[in-house]
Structures are given as structure tokens and as C-alpha cells.
Amino acid sequence: RIMADKWLAPGKPALTLEAADEMASAALAECRSKGFKDVSVFVLDASGRTLVSKTMVGVPNLIPAIAEAKAGAAIGTHSSSRALKDKYVPDRYAVTVARTS
């Protein structure tokens, strides 16, 4: 109950700014802890409006726009970005194997 009060705004369930900020910060901390390249993080509400965006210093200029579009596509299709990749990007390994056999 305490988390619901902190993360959801009153009335129709909606993500709070504090929750969105905490989620974005957690994503950046995870990237740092795993030694990933710099990333851009966008947290959108259910309507696709950006609540929080955070971009690490070493990110190329185009990456934030791509990250925002990726988040918007996930909201718009009600699926994860991984599900979108699996649906629209062919499995490159399978293609490579097919060509070499």
C-alpha cells in the first residue's frame, strides 16, 4: 500500500513523477554497475507523454531521439521493446547459418 501511494497519483492510476525519476535513475545505476556503454532513458506515462528523460554524458546525439521513439513504440503497441525487436528484426544468427549451409 505504501508503494502504491508513492508511485501512483490519486484518481485514475497514473505514474508519479517521483516514481518515474526513481525508475530512470535505477536504469542508469544498473548500466553503470554492469559496465554498459552510456545510455539514454525515457519514462513515459500511459498516454506516451515523457515524464522523465535522462541521458548519460557519453551518448551520441541521435541516441536520445531513438530511445524516446523506442519507448513510445512500446507504449503504443502495449508490448515491451524486446517483443518489438523479436517481431520486426530477423534473427541474424539464423540468417547467417542458413547462408553458410
XYZ file of C-alpha atoms in Angstrom, residues 91-99:
9
model
C 17.240 -13.368 -36.071
C 20.619 -12.607 -37.652
C 22.204 -15.803 -36.410
C 19.584 -17.930 -38.167
C 20.112 -15.997 -41.413
C 23.890 -16.458 -41.187
C 23.543 -20.189 -40.561
C 21.118 -20.544 -43.474
C 23.549 -18.832 -45.846
